[in-house]
Amino acid sequence: MIGYLGLQLLWYFMQIIVSVWYHISIVGNMFESYFISYEVLNKYKSLHIGKLRYLAVVIESEEAHQTSKVIKLLQWLDSVGVKNVCLYDMNGVLKKSKDTIFQIMKNAKSIEEVNEDVTHHAPDHMTLEFVSYVDGKEAVAKAANLIFVENFKRHDIGGELDHQILLESHLNQALQIVGCKGPEPDLLLVYGPVRSHLGFPPWRIRYTEIVHMGSLNFMRYGSLIKAIYNFTKVRHNYGT
Amino acid sequence: MTFLSCRFAIFCFKVASRRAAPSRSSSKRSSSSLSISWLSSPSRGTSVRKDDAPVSTGITASVPYVSRKGVSPVVECGVPMPAELREELMPKHVAVIMDGNRRWAKMRGLPPSEGHVALVPPLRMVVKLCLCWGIKVLTVFAFSTENLLRPKLEVDFLFSHFERTANSEIEAIMRERIKITVIGDTSKLPKSLQKTITIIEEKTKDNSRLHLIMAINYGGKYDIVQACKSVAKKVQDGIIHLEDINENIVEKELKTNCTELPYPDLLIRTSGELRVSNFLLWQLAYTEFFFHKKLWPDFGKDEFVEALKSFQQRQRRYGFLS
């Protein structure tokens, strides 16, 4: 009995140690974030932002209503040199806030206004893309439909539908036509309680780095810099 | 610290109450009547889209779950579920990207082939734990379409290794009633491996305890394209009309529709990489991600429990506005 009690006590002391360690690490992360924000830590002072050509930000729809926080996040990104940003939330809340965002982000343009490949344009303005669930799976279905319709026209009425003609490149082109212009993001930051991309267009996340940032309510500049810095240090093999 | 004080107080109470009352656990196991309960498992939930699309209800799959009253399947399997995990919160479909095998071999000064050999024991362990803990579908990313670009020697070794492993494990697979399905572009695999795959799929098609889906020469974009091709064929054959094509029609043609639970609840990726690398692109919309730093050959029971524990602690929204 004494041995049993002793083991249980030991178990609870171990749990105390683990909990203390967990809380220390949270506080440590918080301090690190502040040190990064105030440029105390040397390694985060210069970011090689060239590797990050396109950034996607997924925000949980409930939190996406906080337009001021979204704008603050965009301003942070602009200040570190990230110029091409895709904003996604499942229910299209961010799309509805588009006008407000463009009113405040005066140097930003919509991706529809930019004719050239956004990853190659001169970094004098930000390019913003607003995406929701309908631009994902539904867009793929529309793009496929477009290819089928074109195929039918080419083979005349009652003709054979050449289903072998459908390749990845055809879907890419068709997606552009139905309005999905954005490229594959290099990095995807998820703000919200869930560690999932919440239906971000599936065609575009093949090799995208996915980082969960926590709730938008507790977003920190230092955490953002750290996520971008860690991304720039990653080596991609792309399966080869 | 207040929380810990409460825990300590609860512990003292438990000790005191155990001294007062005998254990009831043994009496639960004396009866063993068989019961079948149907569990609703939302592998894809309701999505509420408020911008331009109407609200649509996702698919709720019901999976028969056989339990013995008073006897947990855990006890029959011999691997008890850790106390920190809850049976009712177990994911129904787990997907795994088994990454880090070559790095593991390189760190030990071994050739890449040794890393590929080392991928089998942790896979065996994860399969066993899935069997024991009620996970119904396990999808593993064994070989991607991009992996074909690796050196031929390595690719040939991998394919022959898959074939050898499949042939040597078939008895155990049948004994444990595991159903095997291979998804991917199998036409590009060696003929002997294609034949082995066909035989194993045929032999195990009626097994139902665990569905093990092996993604070999698979790519998420390939899956979407082949689904669209299947839809095109159905349009050509007059089975569906062009104007009826929507995302649900495309979904039904994906390779993962070989199971009633095509959408993973949890995706585990080892080796610290934070990408899905062209795996199940369409299917991962609401999947919880768990990225672990350990290389796959070092992935053990503790790490799997950590992933499950992390999953069980999360609040899954499936796109609901709560």
PDB file of N, CA and C in Angstrom, chain A residues 4-5 8-9 12 15 60-62 90-91 132-134 137-138 140-141 144-145 148-149 152 160-161 163 166 168 184 193-199 202-203 205-210 234 236 238-240, chain B residues 7-8 11 15 18 47-49 51-53 102 146-147 149-150 221 224-225 228-229 232-233 235-236 242 245-247 251 274-278 281-282 284-289 314-315 317 319 321-322:
ATOM      1  N   TYR A   4       2.406   1.615  -3.295  1.00  0.00           N
ATOM      2  CA  TYR A   4       1.432   2.115  -4.271  1.00  0.00           C
ATOM      3  C   TYR A   4       1.265   3.626  -4.129  1.00  0.00           C
ATOM      4  N   LEU A   5       1.145   4.061  -2.873  1.00  0.00           N
ATOM      5  CA  LEU A   5       1.000   5.504  -2.619  1.00  0.00           C
ATOM      6  C   LEU A   5       2.231   6.258  -3.103  1.00  0.00           C
ATOM      7  N   GLN A   8       2.193   6.584  -6.825  1.00  0.00           N
ATOM      8  CA  GLN A   8       1.219   7.600  -7.246  1.00  0.00           C
ATOM      9  C   GLN A   8       1.755   9.011  -6.985  1.00  0.00           C
ATOM     10  N   LEU A   9       2.394   9.177  -5.826  1.00  0.00           N
ATOM     11  CA  LEU A   9       2.962  10.497  -5.494  1.00  0.00           C
ATOM     12  C   LEU A   9       4.026  10.870  -6.519  1.00  0.00           C
ATOM     13  N   TYR A  12       2.447  11.988  -9.674  1.00  0.00           N
ATOM     14  CA  TYR A  12       1.924  13.357  -9.626  1.00  0.00           C
ATOM     15  C   TYR A  12       3.031  14.391  -9.599  1.00  0.00           C
ATOM     16  N   GLN A  15       4.058  14.874 -13.073  1.00  0.00           N
ATOM     17  CA  GLN A  15       3.091  15.705 -13.788  1.00  0.00           C
ATOM     18  C   GLN A  15       3.305  17.176 -13.456  1.00  0.00           C
ATOM     19  N   GLU A  60      -9.708  31.653 -39.524  1.00  0.00           N
ATOM     20  CA  GLU A  60     -10.977  31.023 -39.169  1.00  0.00           C
ATOM     21  C   GLU A  60     -12.072  32.081 -39.266  1.00  0.00           C
ATOM     22  N   SER A  61     -13.193  31.710 -39.881  1.00  0.00           N
ATOM     23  CA  SER A  61     -14.210  32.709 -40.270  1.00  0.00           C
ATOM     24  C   SER A  61     -14.711  33.586 -39.131  1.00  0.00           C
ATOM     25  N   GLU A  62     -14.817  33.009 -37.947  1.00  0.00           N
ATOM     26  CA  GLU A  62     -15.267  33.815 -36.798  1.00  0.00           C
ATOM     27  C   GLU A  62     -14.265  34.933 -36.509  1.00  0.00           C
ATOM     28  N   MET A  90     -13.142  30.544 -44.883  1.00  0.00           N
ATOM     29  CA  MET A  90     -14.079  29.618 -45.501  1.00  0.00           C
ATOM     30  C   MET A  90     -15.343  30.276 -46.011  1.00  0.00           C
ATOM     31  N   ASN A  91     -15.874  31.192 -45.232  1.00  0.00           N
ATOM     32  CA  ASN A  91     -17.204  31.709 -45.526  1.00  0.00           C
ATOM     33  C   ASN A  91     -17.222  33.023 -46.302  1.00  0.00           C
ATOM     34  N   SER A 132     -12.190  32.220 -50.930  1.00  0.00           N
ATOM     35  CA  SER A 132     -13.024  31.505 -49.955  1.00  0.00           C
ATOM     36  C   SER A 132     -13.254  30.075 -50.461  1.00  0.00           C
ATOM     37  N   TYR A 133     -14.133  29.368 -49.789  1.00  0.00           N
ATOM     38  CA  TYR A 133     -14.337  27.951 -50.088  1.00  0.00           C
ATOM     39  C   TYR A 133     -14.762  27.721 -51.534  1.00  0.00           C
ATOM     40  N   VAL A 134     -15.545  28.649 -52.075  1.00  0.00           N
ATOM     41  CA  VAL A 134     -16.068  28.434 -53.441  1.00  0.00           C
ATOM     42  C   VAL A 134     -14.953  28.475 -54.497  1.00  0.00           C
ATOM     43  N   LYS A 137     -12.821  23.649 -54.238  1.00  0.00           N
ATOM     44  CA  LYS A 137     -13.360  22.450 -54.901  1.00  0.00           C
ATOM     45  C   LYS A 137     -14.375  22.816 -55.982  1.00  0.00           C
ATOM     46  N   GLU A 138     -15.197  23.799 -55.680  1.00  0.00           N
ATOM     47  CA  GLU A 138     -16.201  24.202 -56.680  1.00  0.00           C
ATOM     48  C   GLU A 138     -15.532  24.721 -57.937  1.00  0.00           C
ATOM     49  N   VAL A 140     -12.661  23.821 -59.100  1.00  0.00           N
ATOM     50  CA  VAL A 140     -12.119  22.682 -59.855  1.00  0.00           C
ATOM     51  C   VAL A 140     -13.227  22.038 -60.682  1.00  0.00           C
ATOM     52  N   ALA A 141     -14.401  21.894 -60.071  1.00  0.00           N
ATOM     53  CA  ALA A 141     -15.538  21.299 -60.801  1.00  0.00           C
ATOM     54  C   ALA A 141     -15.918  22.191 -61.995  1.00  0.00           C
ATOM     55  N   ALA A 144     -13.257  21.825 -64.707  1.00  0.00           N
ATOM     56  CA  ALA A 144     -13.419  20.549 -65.413  1.00  0.00           C
ATOM     57  C   ALA A 144     -14.589  20.638 -66.390  1.00  0.00           C
ATOM     58  N   ASN A 145     -15.677  21.253 -65.935  1.00  0.00           N
ATOM     59  CA  ASN A 145     -16.860  21.439 -66.772  1.00  0.00           C
ATOM     60  C   ASN A 145     -16.513  22.249 -68.019  1.00  0.00           C
ATOM     61  N   PHE A 148     -14.741  20.124 -70.492  1.00  0.00           N
ATOM     62  CA  PHE A 148     -15.650  19.184 -71.156  1.00  0.00           C
ATOM     63  C   PHE A 148     -16.467  19.894 -72.228  1.00  0.00           C
ATOM     64  N   VAL A 149     -16.964  21.100 -71.884  1.00  0.00           N
ATOM     65  CA  VAL A 149     -17.804  21.859 -72.826  1.00  0.00           C
ATOM     66  C   VAL A 149     -16.990  22.208 -74.073  1.00  0.00           C
ATOM     67  N   PHE A 152     -16.576  19.175 -76.206  1.00  0.00           N
ATOM     68  CA  PHE A 152     -17.789  18.833 -76.949  1.00  0.00           C
ATOM     69  C   PHE A 152     -17.895  19.710 -78.189  1.00  0.00           C
ATOM     70  N   GLU A 160     -17.784  12.514 -79.751  1.00  0.00           N
ATOM     71  CA  GLU A 160     -17.193  11.815 -78.616  1.00  0.00           C
ATOM     72  C   GLU A 160     -16.445  12.812 -77.740  1.00  0.00           C
ATOM     73  N   LEU A 161     -16.602  12.669 -76.446  1.00  0.00           N
ATOM     74  CA  LEU A 161     -15.865  13.526 -75.522  1.00  0.00           C
ATOM     75  C   LEU A 161     -14.518  12.859 -75.279  1.00  0.00           C
ATOM     76  N   HIS A 163     -11.994  12.176 -73.188  1.00  0.00           N
ATOM     77  CA  HIS A 163     -11.649  12.346 -71.776  1.00  0.00           C
ATOM     78  C   HIS A 163     -10.172  12.181 -71.523  1.00  0.00           C
ATOM     79  N   LEU A 166      -7.761  15.475 -70.883  1.00  0.00           N
ATOM     80  CA  LEU A 166      -7.697  16.224 -69.629  1.00  0.00           C
ATOM     81  C   LEU A 166      -6.418  15.907 -68.879  1.00  0.00           C
ATOM     82  N   GLU A 168      -3.184  17.699 -66.202  1.00  0.00           N
ATOM     83  CA  GLU A 168      -2.974  18.675 -65.136  1.00  0.00           C
ATOM     84  C   GLU A 168      -2.839  20.087 -65.706  1.00  0.00           C
ATOM     85  N   GLU A 184       0.550  28.816 -56.454  1.00  0.00           N
ATOM     86  CA  GLU A 184       0.646  28.021 -55.224  1.00  0.00           C
ATOM     87  C   GLU A 184       1.424  28.827 -54.189  1.00  0.00           C
ATOM     88  N   PRO A 193      -8.277  28.454 -34.026  1.00  0.00           N
ATOM     89  CA  PRO A 193      -8.066  27.400 -33.039  1.00  0.00           C
ATOM     90  C   PRO A 193      -7.754  26.033 -33.654  1.00  0.00           C
ATOM     91  N   VAL A 194      -8.024  25.861 -34.937  1.00  0.00           N
ATOM     92  CA  VAL A 194      -7.843  24.537 -35.536  1.00  0.00           C
ATOM     93  C   VAL A 194      -6.547  24.455 -36.334  1.00  0.00           C
ATOM     94  N   ARG A 195      -5.949  23.285 -36.318  1.00  0.00           N
ATOM     95  CA  ARG A 195      -4.723  23.045 -37.090  1.00  0.00           C
ATOM     96  C   ARG A 195      -5.072  22.363 -38.409  1.00  0.00           C
ATOM     97  N   SER A 196      -5.822  23.092 -39.208  1.00  0.00           N
ATOM     98  CA  SER A 196      -6.257  22.550 -40.489  1.00  0.00           C
ATOM     99  C   SER A 196      -6.351  23.741 -41.427  1.00  0.00           C
ATOM    100  N   HIS A 197      -6.304  23.505 -42.734  1.00  0.00           N
ATOM    101  CA  HIS A 197      -6.345  24.668 -43.637  1.00  0.00           C
ATOM    102  C   HIS A 197      -7.757  25.068 -44.027  1.00  0.00           C
ATOM    103  N   LEU A 198      -8.740  24.395 -43.436  1.00  0.00           N
ATOM    104  CA  LEU A 198     -10.144  24.830 -43.544  1.00  0.00           C
ATOM    105  C   LEU A 198     -10.631  24.967 -44.990  1.00  0.00           C
ATOM    106  N   GLY A 199     -10.169  24.067 -45.852  1.00  0.00           N
ATOM    107  CA  GLY A 199     -10.710  24.050 -47.203  1.00  0.00           C
ATOM    108  C   GLY A 199     -10.038  25.005 -48.169  1.00  0.00           C
ATOM    109  N   PRO A 202      -7.616  23.174 -52.820  1.00  0.00           N
ATOM    110  CA  PRO A 202      -6.733  21.998 -52.758  1.00  0.00           C
ATOM    111  C   PRO A 202      -5.712  21.943 -53.888  1.00  0.00           C
ATOM    112  N   TRP A 203      -6.048  22.535 -55.011  1.00  0.00           N
ATOM    113  CA  TRP A 203      -5.150  22.491 -56.165  1.00  0.00           C
ATOM    114  C   TRP A 203      -3.868  23.278 -55.915  1.00  0.00           C
ATOM    115  N   ILE A 205      -2.015  23.689 -52.836  1.00  0.00           N
ATOM    116  CA  ILE A 205      -1.203  23.517 -51.622  1.00  0.00           C
ATOM    117  C   ILE A 205      -0.275  22.312 -51.710  1.00  0.00           C
ATOM    118  N   ARG A 206       0.124  21.982 -52.919  1.00  0.00           N
ATOM    119  CA  ARG A 206       0.927  20.776 -53.112  1.00  0.00           C
ATOM    120  C   ARG A 206       2.190  20.788 -52.245  1.00  0.00           C
ATOM    121  N   TYR A 207       2.990  21.832 -52.337  1.00  0.00           N
ATOM    122  CA  TYR A 207       4.243  21.889 -51.578  1.00  0.00           C
ATOM    123  C   TYR A 207       4.285  23.059 -50.609  1.00  0.00           C
ATOM    124  N   THR A 208       3.124  23.554 -50.255  1.00  0.00           N
ATOM    125  CA  THR A 208       3.053  24.717 -49.389  1.00  0.00           C
ATOM    126  C   THR A 208       3.391  24.347 -47.954  1.00  0.00           C
ATOM    127  N   GLU A 209       4.243  25.124 -47.330  1.00  0.00           N
ATOM    128  CA  GLU A 209       4.533  24.938 -45.907  1.00  0.00           C
ATOM    129  C   GLU A 209       3.332  25.454 -45.115  1.00  0.00           C
ATOM    130  N   ILE A 210       2.899  24.666 -44.138  1.00  0.00           N
ATOM    131  CA  ILE A 210       1.715  25.048 -43.370  1.00  0.00           C
ATOM    132  C   ILE A 210       2.144  25.251 -41.925  1.00  0.00           C
ATOM    133  N   VAL A 234      14.209  26.395 -44.679  1.00  0.00           N
ATOM    134  CA  VAL A 234      13.819  25.038 -45.048  1.00  0.00           C
ATOM    135  C   VAL A 234      14.377  24.663 -46.414  1.00  0.00           C
ATOM    136  N   HIS A 236      13.796  22.256 -49.635  1.00  0.00           N
ATOM    137  CA  HIS A 236      12.748  21.459 -50.255  1.00  0.00           C
ATOM    138  C   HIS A 236      13.344  20.446 -51.225  1.00  0.00           C
ATOM    139  N   TYR A 238      11.087  18.275 -52.810  1.00  0.00           N
ATOM    140  CA  TYR A 238       9.948  18.044 -53.698  1.00  0.00           C
ATOM    141  C   TYR A 238       9.819  16.575 -54.095  1.00  0.00           C
ATOM    142  N   GLY A 239      10.138  15.696 -53.175  1.00  0.00           N
ATOM    143  CA  GLY A 239       9.923  14.273 -53.404  1.00  0.00           C
ATOM    144  C   GLY A 239      11.037  13.561 -54.154  1.00  0.00           C
ATOM    145  N   THR A 240      12.010  14.309 -54.657  1.00  0.00           N
ATOM    146  CA  THR A 240      13.075  13.659 -55.438  1.00  0.00           C
ATOM    147  C   THR A 240      14.261  13.285 -54.546  1.00  0.00           C
TER     148      THR A 240
ATOM    149  N   ARG B   7      -5.695  18.622  -8.445  1.00  0.00           N
ATOM    150  CA  ARG B   7      -5.391  17.244  -8.861  1.00  0.00           C
ATOM    151  C   ARG B   7      -4.901  16.434  -7.689  1.00  0.00           C
ATOM    152  N   PHE B   8      -4.057  17.040  -6.869  1.00  0.00           N
ATOM    153  CA  PHE B   8      -3.503  16.339  -5.714  1.00  0.00           C
ATOM    154  C   PHE B   8      -4.606  16.004  -4.733  1.00  0.00           C
ATOM    155  N   PHE B  11      -6.522  13.116  -6.044  1.00  0.00           N
ATOM    156  CA  PHE B  11      -5.758  11.890  -5.848  1.00  0.00           C
ATOM    157  C   PHE B  11      -5.943  11.376  -4.424  1.00  0.00           C
ATOM    158  N   VAL B  15      -7.576   7.769  -3.311  1.00  0.00           N
ATOM    159  CA  VAL B  15      -6.915   6.774  -2.463  1.00  0.00           C
ATOM    160  C   VAL B  15      -7.835   6.407  -1.313  1.00  0.00           C
ATOM    161  N   ARG B  18     -10.717   4.278  -2.559  1.00  0.00           N
ATOM    162  CA  ARG B  18     -10.316   2.911  -2.943  1.00  0.00           C
ATOM    163  C   ARG B  18     -10.170   2.052  -1.708  1.00  0.00           C
ATOM    164  N   SER B  47     -20.633  22.005 -43.988  1.00  0.00           N
ATOM    165  CA  SER B  47     -19.939  23.246 -44.283  1.00  0.00           C
ATOM    166  C   SER B  47     -20.969  24.338 -44.459  1.00  0.00           C
ATOM    167  N   VAL B  48     -20.710  25.457 -43.827  1.00  0.00           N
ATOM    168  CA  VAL B  48     -21.643  26.563 -43.947  1.00  0.00           C
ATOM    169  C   VAL B  48     -20.964  27.643 -44.742  1.00  0.00           C
ATOM    170  N   ARG B  49     -21.389  27.805 -45.946  1.00  0.00           N
ATOM    171  CA  ARG B  49     -20.751  28.794 -46.787  1.00  0.00           C
ATOM    172  C   ARG B  49     -21.725  29.938 -46.982  1.00  0.00           C
ATOM    173  N   ASP B  51     -20.971  33.019 -48.446  1.00  0.00           N
ATOM    174  CA  ASP B  51     -20.725  34.061 -49.435  1.00  0.00           C
ATOM    175  C   ASP B  51     -21.623  33.931 -50.650  1.00  0.00           C
ATOM    176  N   ASP B  52     -21.385  32.964 -51.541  1.00  0.00           N
ATOM    177  CA  ASP B  52     -22.290  32.836 -52.681  1.00  0.00           C
ATOM    178  C   ASP B  52     -22.950  31.477 -52.750  1.00  0.00           C
ATOM    179  N   ALA B  53     -22.463  30.493 -52.030  1.00  0.00           N
ATOM    180  CA  ALA B  53     -22.973  29.140 -52.240  1.00  0.00           C
ATOM    181  C   ALA B  53     -24.026  28.802 -51.195  1.00  0.00           C
ATOM    182  N   ARG B 102      15.231   8.252 -45.680  1.00  0.00           N
ATOM    183  CA  ARG B 102      16.581   8.412 -46.252  1.00  0.00           C
ATOM    184  C   ARG B 102      17.482   9.200 -45.311  1.00  0.00           C
ATOM    185  N   GLU B 146       6.134  12.071 -57.561  1.00  0.00           N
ATOM    186  CA  GLU B 146       7.417  12.763 -57.679  1.00  0.00           C
ATOM    187  C   GLU B 146       8.593  11.842 -57.326  1.00  0.00           C
ATOM    188  N   ASN B 147       8.346  10.845 -56.493  1.00  0.00           N
ATOM    189  CA  ASN B 147       9.418   9.916 -56.108  1.00  0.00           C
ATOM    190  C   ASN B 147       9.949   9.132 -57.300  1.00  0.00           C
ATOM    191  N   LEU B 149      11.106  10.279 -59.802  1.00  0.00           N
ATOM    192  CA  LEU B 149      12.271  10.990 -60.345  1.00  0.00           C
ATOM    193  C   LEU B 149      13.556  10.674 -59.578  1.00  0.00           C
ATOM    194  N   ARG B 150      13.458   9.856 -58.561  1.00  0.00           N
ATOM    195  CA  ARG B 150      14.645   9.475 -57.788  1.00  0.00           C
ATOM    196  C   ARG B 150      15.504   8.533 -58.625  1.00  0.00           C
ATOM    197  N   LYS B 221      -2.865  15.811 -57.117  1.00  0.00           N
ATOM    198  CA  LYS B 221      -3.322  16.392 -58.387  1.00  0.00           C
ATOM    199  C   LYS B 221      -3.689  15.278 -59.364  1.00  0.00           C
ATOM    200  N   ILE B 224      -7.162  14.125 -58.539  1.00  0.00           N
ATOM    201  CA  ILE B 224      -8.216  15.044 -58.997  1.00  0.00           C
ATOM    202  C   ILE B 224      -8.389  14.925 -60.513  1.00  0.00           C
ATOM    203  N   VAL B 225      -7.273  14.856 -61.227  1.00  0.00           N
ATOM    204  CA  VAL B 225      -7.346  14.761 -62.698  1.00  0.00           C
ATOM    205  C   VAL B 225      -8.025  13.459 -63.120  1.00  0.00           C
ATOM    206  N   CYS B 228     -11.699  13.683 -62.624  1.00  0.00           N
ATOM    207  CA  CYS B 228     -12.341  14.476 -63.678  1.00  0.00           C
ATOM    208  C   CYS B 228     -12.459  13.643 -64.951  1.00  0.00           C
ATOM    209  N   LYS B 229     -11.454  12.823 -65.242  1.00  0.00           N
ATOM    210  CA  LYS B 229     -11.506  11.958 -66.438  1.00  0.00           C
ATOM    211  C   LYS B 229     -12.641  10.950 -66.298  1.00  0.00           C
ATOM    212  N   ALA B 232     -15.776  12.654 -67.017  1.00  0.00           N
ATOM    213  CA  ALA B 232     -15.913  12.864 -68.457  1.00  0.00           C
ATOM    214  C   ALA B 232     -16.421  11.600 -69.137  1.00  0.00           C
ATOM    215  N   LYS B 233     -15.903  10.475 -68.696  1.00  0.00           N
ATOM    216  CA  LYS B 233     -16.332   9.182 -69.272  1.00  0.00           C
ATOM    217  C   LYS B 233     -17.813   8.949 -69.012  1.00  0.00           C
ATOM    218  N   VAL B 235     -20.057  11.225 -68.516  1.00  0.00           N
ATOM    219  CA  VAL B 235     -20.826  12.151 -69.368  1.00  0.00           C
ATOM    220  C   VAL B 235     -20.938  11.559 -70.769  1.00  0.00           C
ATOM    221  N   GLN B 236     -19.819  11.037 -71.255  1.00  0.00           N
ATOM    222  CA  GLN B 236     -19.784  10.435 -72.599  1.00  0.00           C
ATOM    223  C   GLN B 236     -20.738   9.262 -72.693  1.00  0.00           C
ATOM    224  N   LEU B 242     -23.725  17.088 -68.407  1.00  0.00           N
ATOM    225  CA  LEU B 242     -22.695  18.113 -68.197  1.00  0.00           C
ATOM    226  C   LEU B 242     -23.112  19.122 -67.129  1.00  0.00           C
ATOM    227  N   ILE B 245     -22.549  18.458 -63.290  1.00  0.00           N
ATOM    228  CA  ILE B 245     -21.210  18.282 -62.702  1.00  0.00           C
ATOM    229  C   ILE B 245     -20.978  19.324 -61.621  1.00  0.00           C
ATOM    230  N   ASN B 246     -20.691  18.834 -60.427  1.00  0.00           N
ATOM    231  CA  ASN B 246     -20.325  19.725 -59.317  1.00  0.00           C
ATOM    232  C   ASN B 246     -19.263  19.028 -58.482  1.00  0.00           C
ATOM    233  N   GLU B 247     -18.881  19.624 -57.373  1.00  0.00           N
ATOM    234  CA  GLU B 247     -17.779  19.050 -56.583  1.00  0.00           C
ATOM    235  C   GLU B 247     -18.133  17.681 -56.020  1.00  0.00           C
ATOM    236  N   GLU B 251     -15.940  14.359 -56.342  1.00  0.00           N
ATOM    237  CA  GLU B 251     -15.506  13.672 -55.119  1.00  0.00           C
ATOM    238  C   GLU B 251     -15.721  12.171 -55.190  1.00  0.00           C
ATOM    239  N   LEU B 274       6.657  20.538 -42.800  1.00  0.00           N
ATOM    240  CA  LEU B 274       5.317  21.089 -42.540  1.00  0.00           C
ATOM    241  C   LEU B 274       4.499  21.189 -43.820  1.00  0.00           C
ATOM    242  N   ARG B 275       4.562  20.192 -44.637  1.00  0.00           N
ATOM    243  CA  ARG B 275       3.851  20.221 -45.927  1.00  0.00           C
ATOM    244  C   ARG B 275       3.035  18.955 -46.101  1.00  0.00           C
ATOM    245  N   VAL B 276       2.097  18.985 -47.059  1.00  0.00           N
ATOM    246  CA  VAL B 276       1.354  17.767 -47.375  1.00  0.00           C
ATOM    247  C   VAL B 276       1.929  17.076 -48.611  1.00  0.00           C
ATOM    248  N   SER B 277       2.808  17.794 -49.323  1.00  0.00           N
ATOM    249  CA  SER B 277       3.558  17.194 -50.442  1.00  0.00           C
ATOM    250  C   SER B 277       2.676  16.411 -51.417  1.00  0.00           C
ATOM    251  N   ASN B 278       1.610  17.043 -51.854  1.00  0.00           N
ATOM    252  CA  ASN B 278       0.773  16.469 -52.915  1.00  0.00           C
ATOM    253  C   ASN B 278       0.032  15.203 -52.464  1.00  0.00           C
ATOM    254  N   LEU B 281      -4.837  15.995 -51.523  1.00  0.00           N
ATOM    255  CA  LEU B 281      -5.094  17.445 -51.533  1.00  0.00           C
ATOM    256  C   LEU B 281      -6.575  17.745 -51.331  1.00  0.00           C
ATOM    257  N   TRP B 282      -7.424  17.046 -52.066  1.00  0.00           N
ATOM    258  CA  TRP B 282      -8.875  17.308 -52.011  1.00  0.00           C
ATOM    259  C   TRP B 282      -9.441  16.920 -50.657  1.00  0.00           C
ATOM    260  N   LEU B 284      -8.179  16.770 -47.591  1.00  0.00           N
ATOM    261  CA  LEU B 284      -7.644  17.254 -46.310  1.00  0.00           C
ATOM    262  C   LEU B 284      -8.263  18.563 -45.814  1.00  0.00           C
ATOM    263  N   ALA B 285      -9.399  18.952 -46.375  1.00  0.00           N
ATOM    264  CA  ALA B 285      -9.973  20.262 -46.048  1.00  0.00           C
ATOM    265  C   ALA B 285     -10.159  20.476 -44.542  1.00  0.00           C
ATOM    266  N   TYR B 286     -10.634  19.462 -43.838  1.00  0.00           N
ATOM    267  CA  TYR B 286     -10.910  19.632 -42.405  1.00  0.00           C
ATOM    268  C   TYR B 286     -10.046  18.729 -41.547  1.00  0.00           C
ATOM    269  N   THR B 287      -9.011  18.192 -42.170  1.00  0.00           N
ATOM    270  CA  THR B 287      -8.145  17.266 -41.436  1.00  0.00           C
ATOM    271  C   THR B 287      -7.248  18.034 -40.481  1.00  0.00           C
ATOM    272  N   GLU B 288      -7.115  17.512 -39.273  1.00  0.00           N
ATOM    273  CA  GLU B 288      -6.194  18.101 -38.302  1.00  0.00           C
ATOM    274  C   GLU B 288      -4.786  17.630 -38.650  1.00  0.00           C
ATOM    275  N   PHE B 289      -3.855  18.586 -38.647  1.00  0.00           N
ATOM    276  CA  PHE B 289      -2.476  18.244 -38.958  1.00  0.00           C
ATOM    277  C   PHE B 289      -1.678  18.066 -37.670  1.00  0.00           C
ATOM    278  N   ARG B 314      -8.251  18.815 -29.480  1.00  0.00           N
ATOM    279  CA  ARG B 314      -8.612  19.930 -30.354  1.00  0.00           C
ATOM    280  C   ARG B 314     -10.101  20.003 -30.542  1.00  0.00           C
ATOM    281  N   GLN B 315     -10.535  21.251 -30.815  1.00  0.00           N
ATOM    282  CA  GLN B 315     -11.954  21.484 -31.061  1.00  0.00           C
ATOM    283  C   GLN B 315     -12.167  21.537 -32.557  1.00  0.00           C
ATOM    284  N   ARG B 317     -14.126  22.059 -35.899  1.00  0.00           N
ATOM    285  CA  ARG B 317     -15.273  22.895 -36.253  1.00  0.00           C
ATOM    286  C   ARG B 317     -15.929  22.467 -37.567  1.00  0.00           C
ATOM    287  N   GLY B 319     -15.849  23.814 -40.189  1.00  0.00           N
ATOM    288  CA  GLY B 319     -16.382  24.961 -40.909  1.00  0.00           C
ATOM    289  C   GLY B 319     -17.596  25.581 -40.290  1.00  0.00           C
ATOM    290  N   LEU B 321     -19.769  27.890 -37.924  1.00  0.00           N
ATOM    291  CA  LEU B 321     -19.601  29.126 -37.191  1.00  0.00           C
ATOM    292  C   LEU B 321     -20.209  28.871 -35.831  1.00  0.00           C
ATOM    293  N   SER B 322     -19.392  28.784 -34.771  1.00  0.00           N
ATOM    294  CA  SER B 322     -19.927  28.437 -33.442  1.00  0.00           C
ATOM    295  C   SER B 322     -20.290  29.676 -32.659  1.00  0.00           C
TER     296      SER B 322
END
